[in-house]
mmCIF file of C-alpha atoms in Angstrom:
data_model
loop_
_atom_site.group_PDB
_atom_site.id
_atom_site.type_symbol
_atom_site.label_atom_id
_atom_site.label_comp_id
_atom_site.label_asym_id
_atom_site.label_seq_id
_atom_site.Cartn_x
_atom_site.Cartn_y
_atom_site.Cartn_z
ATOM 1 C CA MET A 1 41.682 -30.787 9.555
ATOM 2 C CA ALA A 2 41.282 -26.680 8.952
ATOM 3 C CA ARG A 3 42.835 -24.830 5.864
ATOM 4 C CA ILE A 4 43.933 -21.516 6.343
ATOM 5 C CA ARG A 5 43.978 -19.366 3.440
ATOM 6 C CA MET A 6 47.343 -16.979 3.880
ATOM 7 C CA PRO A 7 47.567 -13.695 3.147
ATOM 8 C CA THR A 8 50.602 -12.355 0.867
ATOM 9 C CA PRO A 9 52.294 -10.699 2.977
ATOM 10 C CA LEU A 10 52.752 -13.904 5.466
ATOM 11 C CA ARG A 11 53.514 -16.641 2.682
ATOM 12 C CA THR A 12 57.049 -15.997 2.898
ATOM 13 C CA LEU A 13 56.992 -17.968 6.485
ATOM 14 C CA THR A 14 55.029 -20.367 5.234
ATOM 15 C CA LYS A 15 57.423 -21.900 2.174
ATOM 16 C CA GLY A 16 55.205 -19.675 0.031
ATOM 17 C CA LYS A 17 51.797 -21.972 0.308
ATOM 18 C CA ASP A 18 48.311 -19.874 -0.320
ATOM 19 C CA GLU A 19 47.230 -22.495 1.964
ATOM 20 C CA VAL A 20 47.855 -24.477 5.080
ATOM 21 C CA SER A 21 46.179 -27.646 6.844
ATOM 22 C CA VAL A 22 46.359 -28.107 10.439
ATOM 23 C CA HIS A 23 43.917 -29.682 13.504
ATOM 24 C CA GLY A 24 42.375 -27.725 15.918
ATOM 25 C CA GLU A 25 38.365 -27.635 17.363
ATOM 26 C CA SER A 26 38.233 -23.934 17.683
ATOM 27 C CA VAL A 27 39.973 -20.813 16.392
ATOM 28 C CA ASP A 28 42.189 -20.493 18.988
ATOM 29 C CA GLU A 29 43.812 -24.139 18.333
ATOM 30 C CA ILE A 30 44.061 -23.892 15.001
ATOM 31 C CA LEU A 31 45.577 -20.337 15.303
ATOM 32 C CA LYS A 32 48.225 -21.967 17.834
ATOM 33 C CA THR A 33 48.840 -24.757 16.188
ATOM 34 C CA LEU A 34 49.795 -22.398 12.696
ATOM 35 C CA CYS A 35 51.979 -20.592 15.390
ATOM 36 C CA SER A 36 53.871 -23.523 16.504
ATOM 37 C CA GLU A 37 54.309 -24.676 13.003
ATOM 38 C CA TYR A 38 55.731 -22.189 11.536
ATOM 39 C CA SER A 39 58.004 -20.064 12.907
ATOM 40 C CA GLY A 40 57.509 -16.121 12.862
ATOM 41 C CA VAL A 41 53.298 -16.574 12.487
ATOM 42 C CA ARG A 42 53.042 -16.073 16.085
ATOM 43 C CA GLU A 43 54.510 -12.272 15.586
ATOM 44 C CA ARG A 44 52.728 -11.010 12.839
ATOM 45 C CA ILE A 45 48.996 -12.693 14.327
ATOM 46 C CA TYR A 46 49.328 -11.645 18.112
ATOM 47 C CA ASP A 47 50.624 -8.298 20.202
ATOM 48 C CA GLU A 48 52.473 -8.629 23.363
ATOM 49 C CA GLU A 49 49.854 -9.322 25.292
ATOM 50 C CA GLY A 50 48.749 -12.382 23.329
ATOM 51 C CA ARG A 51 45.626 -11.169 21.941
ATOM 52 C CA VAL A 52 45.488 -11.671 18.281
ATOM 53 C CA ARG A 53 45.737 -8.081 16.349
ATOM 54 C CA ARG A 54 43.357 -5.711 15.507
ATOM 55 C CA PHE A 55 44.205 -6.109 11.688
ATOM 56 C CA VAL A 56 44.014 -9.547 11.070
ATOM 57 C CA ASN A 57 40.908 -10.842 9.768
ATOM 58 C CA VAL A 58 39.785 -14.431 10.794
ATOM 59 C CA PHE A 59 36.904 -16.074 9.534
ATOM 60 C CA VAL A 60 34.908 -19.305 9.909
ATOM 61 C CA ASN A 61 33.868 -19.653 6.267
ATOM 62 C CA ASP A 62 32.755 -16.324 5.454
ATOM 63 C CA GLN A 63 31.809 -15.850 8.841
ATOM 64 C CA ASP A 64 34.460 -13.387 10.981
ATOM 65 C CA ILE A 65 35.087 -14.790 14.089
ATOM 66 C CA ARG A 66 34.597 -11.053 16.234
ATOM 67 C CA ASN A 67 30.404 -12.254 14.949
ATOM 68 C CA LEU A 68 30.913 -15.089 16.716
ATOM 69 C CA ASP A 69 32.355 -16.813 19.786
ATOM 70 C CA GLY A 70 36.224 -14.638 18.868
ATOM 71 C CA LEU A 71 38.824 -17.601 19.729
ATOM 72 C CA ALA A 72 36.339 -20.396 21.321
ATOM 73 C CA THR A 73 34.685 -20.179 17.945
ATOM 74 C CA PRO A 74 34.317 -24.008 17.642
ATOM 75 C CA VAL A 75 35.264 -24.852 14.081
ATOM 76 C CA ARG A 76 33.160 -27.831 13.134
ATOM 77 C CA ALA A 77 30.151 -26.705 14.617
ATOM 78 C CA TYR A 78 29.635 -24.616 11.587
ATOM 79 C CA LEU A 79 30.522 -26.977 8.926
ATOM 80 C CA VAL A 80 26.162 -28.167 8.631
ATOM 81 C CA ALA A 81 25.907 -24.338 7.991
ATOM 82 C CA PHE A 82 28.147 -23.762 5.552
ATOM 83 C CA ARG A 83 28.705 -26.915 3.555
ATOM 84 C CA PRO A 84 25.333 -28.326 1.453
ATOM 85 C CA GLU A 85 27.302 -31.535 1.389
ATOM 86 C CA ALA A 86 27.609 -31.593 5.030
ATOM 87 C CA ARG A 87 23.906 -31.240 5.786
ATOM 88 C CA GLU A 88 22.787 -33.132 2.864
ATOM 89 C CA LEU A 89 24.717 -36.287 4.906
ATOM 90 C CA VAL A 90 23.313 -35.438 8.486
ATOM 91 C CA LEU A 91 19.294 -35.205 6.757
ATOM 92 C CA SER A 92 20.282 -38.616 4.835
ATOM 93 C CA THR A 93 21.707 -39.914 7.788
ATOM 94 C CA PHE A 94 18.725 -38.953 10.048
ATOM 95 C CA ILE A 95 16.271 -40.069 7.661
ATOM 96 C CA GLU A 96 18.128 -43.344 6.928
ATOM 97 C CA GLY A 97 18.155 -43.910 10.465
ATOM 98 C CA VAL A 98 14.549 -43.178 11.294
ATOM 99 C CA PHE A 99 13.452 -45.727 8.590
ATOM 100 C CA SER A 100 15.654 -48.462 9.690
ATOM 101 C CA TRP A 101 14.492 -48.042 13.143
ATOM 102 C CA MET A 102 10.861 -48.383 11.571
ATOM 103 C CA ARG A 103 11.995 -51.310 9.538
ATOM 104 C CA ASP A 104 12.696 -52.759 13.307
ATOM 105 C CA ARG A 105 10.192 -52.063 15.159
ATOM 106 C CA MET A 106 7.815 -53.114 12.303
ATOM 107 C CA GLY A 107 9.078 -57.136 12.685
ATOM 108 C CA LEU A 108 10.019 -56.605 8.705
ATOM 109 C CA PRO A 109 12.936 -59.222 7.423
ATOM 110 C CA ARG A 110 15.725 -57.768 5.704
ATOM 111 C CA GLY A 111 14.560 -59.207 2.425
ATOM 112 C CA VAL A 112 11.395 -57.641 2.172
ATOM 113 C CA ARG A 113 11.078 -54.847 0.204
ATOM 114 C CA ALA A 114 9.843 -51.196 2.209
ATOM 115 C CA GLN A 115 10.249 -47.879 1.696
ATOM 116 C CA GLY A 116 9.577 -44.915 4.573
ATOM 117 C CA GLY A 117 7.945 -41.768 3.192
ATOM 118 C CA SER A 118 9.319 -38.336 3.942
ATOM 119 C CA VAL A 119 9.322 -34.435 3.650
ATOM 120 C CA THR A 120 12.271 -32.269 5.085
ATOM 121 C CA ILE A 121 12.579 -28.809 4.976
ATOM 122 C CA VAL A 122 15.557 -27.021 6.393
ATOM 123 C CA ALA A 123 14.907 -23.489 8.437
ATOM 124 C CA ARG A 124 16.843 -20.902 8.909
ATOM 125 C CA ALA A 125 15.542 -17.883 10.119
ATOM 126 C CA GLY A 126 18.233 -14.635 9.746
ATOM 127 C CA GLY A 127 20.931 -13.627 12.294
ATOM 128 C CA ALA A 128 22.100 -16.284 14.178
ATOM 129 C CA LEU A 129 20.200 -19.277 13.011
ATOM 130 C CA ASN A 130 21.834 -19.159 10.222
ATOM 131 C CA LEU A 131 24.547 -20.343 11.965
ATOM 132 C CA ASN A 132 22.170 -22.899 13.033
ATOM 133 C CA PRO A 133 20.331 -24.681 10.231
ATOM 134 C CA HIS A 134 17.607 -27.183 11.635
ATOM 135 C CA PHE A 135 15.496 -29.541 9.846
ATOM 136 C CA HIS A 136 11.714 -29.990 9.940
ATOM 137 C CA ALA A 137 10.768 -33.211 8.854
ATOM 138 C CA LEU A 138 7.461 -35.088 8.586
ATOM 139 C CA ILE A 139 8.117 -38.689 8.843
ATOM 140 C CA LEU A 140 4.869 -40.863 7.703
ATOM 141 C CA ASP A 141 3.431 -43.461 10.606
ATOM 142 C CA GLY A 142 4.541 -46.925 8.048
ATOM 143 C CA MET A 143 5.869 -48.048 5.532
ATOM 144 C CA PHE A 144 4.895 -48.864 1.363
ATOM 145 C CA VAL A 145 5.865 -52.753 1.628
ATOM 146 C CA GLU A 146 5.960 -54.967 -1.291
ATOM 147 C CA ASP A 147 3.079 -57.290 -1.558
ATOM 148 C CA PRO A 148 4.789 -60.784 -2.509
ATOM 149 C CA ALA A 149 1.341 -61.952 -4.281
ATOM 150 C CA ARG A 150 0.694 -58.812 -6.106
ATOM 151 C CA ARG A 151 4.306 -57.347 -6.563
ATOM 152 C CA GLU A 152 2.846 -53.971 -5.427
ATOM 153 C CA PRO A 153 3.302 -52.209 -2.420
ATOM 154 C CA ARG A 154 0.964 -51.409 0.561
ATOM 155 C CA PHE A 155 0.956 -49.195 3.438
ATOM 156 C CA VAL A 156 1.728 -50.703 6.345
ATOM 157 C CA ARG A 157 1.065 -48.789 9.993
ATOM 158 C CA MET A 158 3.928 -48.826 12.312
ATOM 159 C CA ARG A 159 2.245 -49.926 15.703
ATOM 160 C CA HIS A 160 1.850 -46.922 18.127
ATOM 161 C CA ALA A 161 5.404 -45.621 19.385
ATOM 162 C CA SER A 162 5.696 -44.578 23.537
ATOM 163 C CA GLU A 163 7.815 -41.801 24.937
ATOM 164 C CA LYS A 164 10.631 -43.782 25.792
ATOM 165 C CA ASP A 165 10.822 -45.473 22.279
ATOM 166 C CA LEU A 166 11.466 -42.110 20.970
ATOM 167 C CA ARG A 167 13.573 -41.117 23.749
ATOM 168 C CA ALA A 168 15.682 -44.845 22.351
ATOM 169 C CA LEU A 169 15.557 -43.583 19.306
ATOM 170 C CA GLU A 170 16.862 -39.729 19.707
ATOM 171 C CA VAL A 171 19.599 -40.966 21.721
ATOM 172 C CA SER A 172 20.220 -43.280 18.565
ATOM 173 C CA LEU A 173 20.200 -40.490 15.946
ATOM 174 C CA ALA A 174 22.560 -38.576 18.028
ATOM 175 C CA PHE A 175 25.162 -41.410 18.064
ATOM 176 C CA ARG A 176 24.432 -42.007 14.322
ATOM 177 C CA VAL A 177 24.811 -38.017 13.131
ATOM 178 C CA PHE A 178 27.619 -37.231 15.350
#
């Protein structure tokens, strides 16, 4: 669901609301839904040829859609770029997925306490890449497993993963994250 902040002159068309919520995957879908739900908005936003009027500024978060993909700009695609909590959720889902896969590969029973280790950098390189943050993760090739006799952790290496294993992990993580 997208939230649209309405400028003061258009609030009479939205029953005084300064913000409205509508569904849509792209800016175009969102604007069309807005126009269908609030009569009179279409004439104020679009010109006679169906294009967004020049003086109408449409932003996805802080980015003008003229600098993105125009009306085709996908809304959900930029969520991770602009919302730190979404980035954190994607990263934690990814790391938890890798650690779960490692536990399974290592044959660790569910009751055994084990902890993986990782360091991740969220990378942005300026320009268009600011809209596409990506992670560089360094993940240990094993886990710290509690030794029940000593009640202290010891590092246990995971057996080598084949390219096929890693492709299966990739697919699994894609389903978890998206």
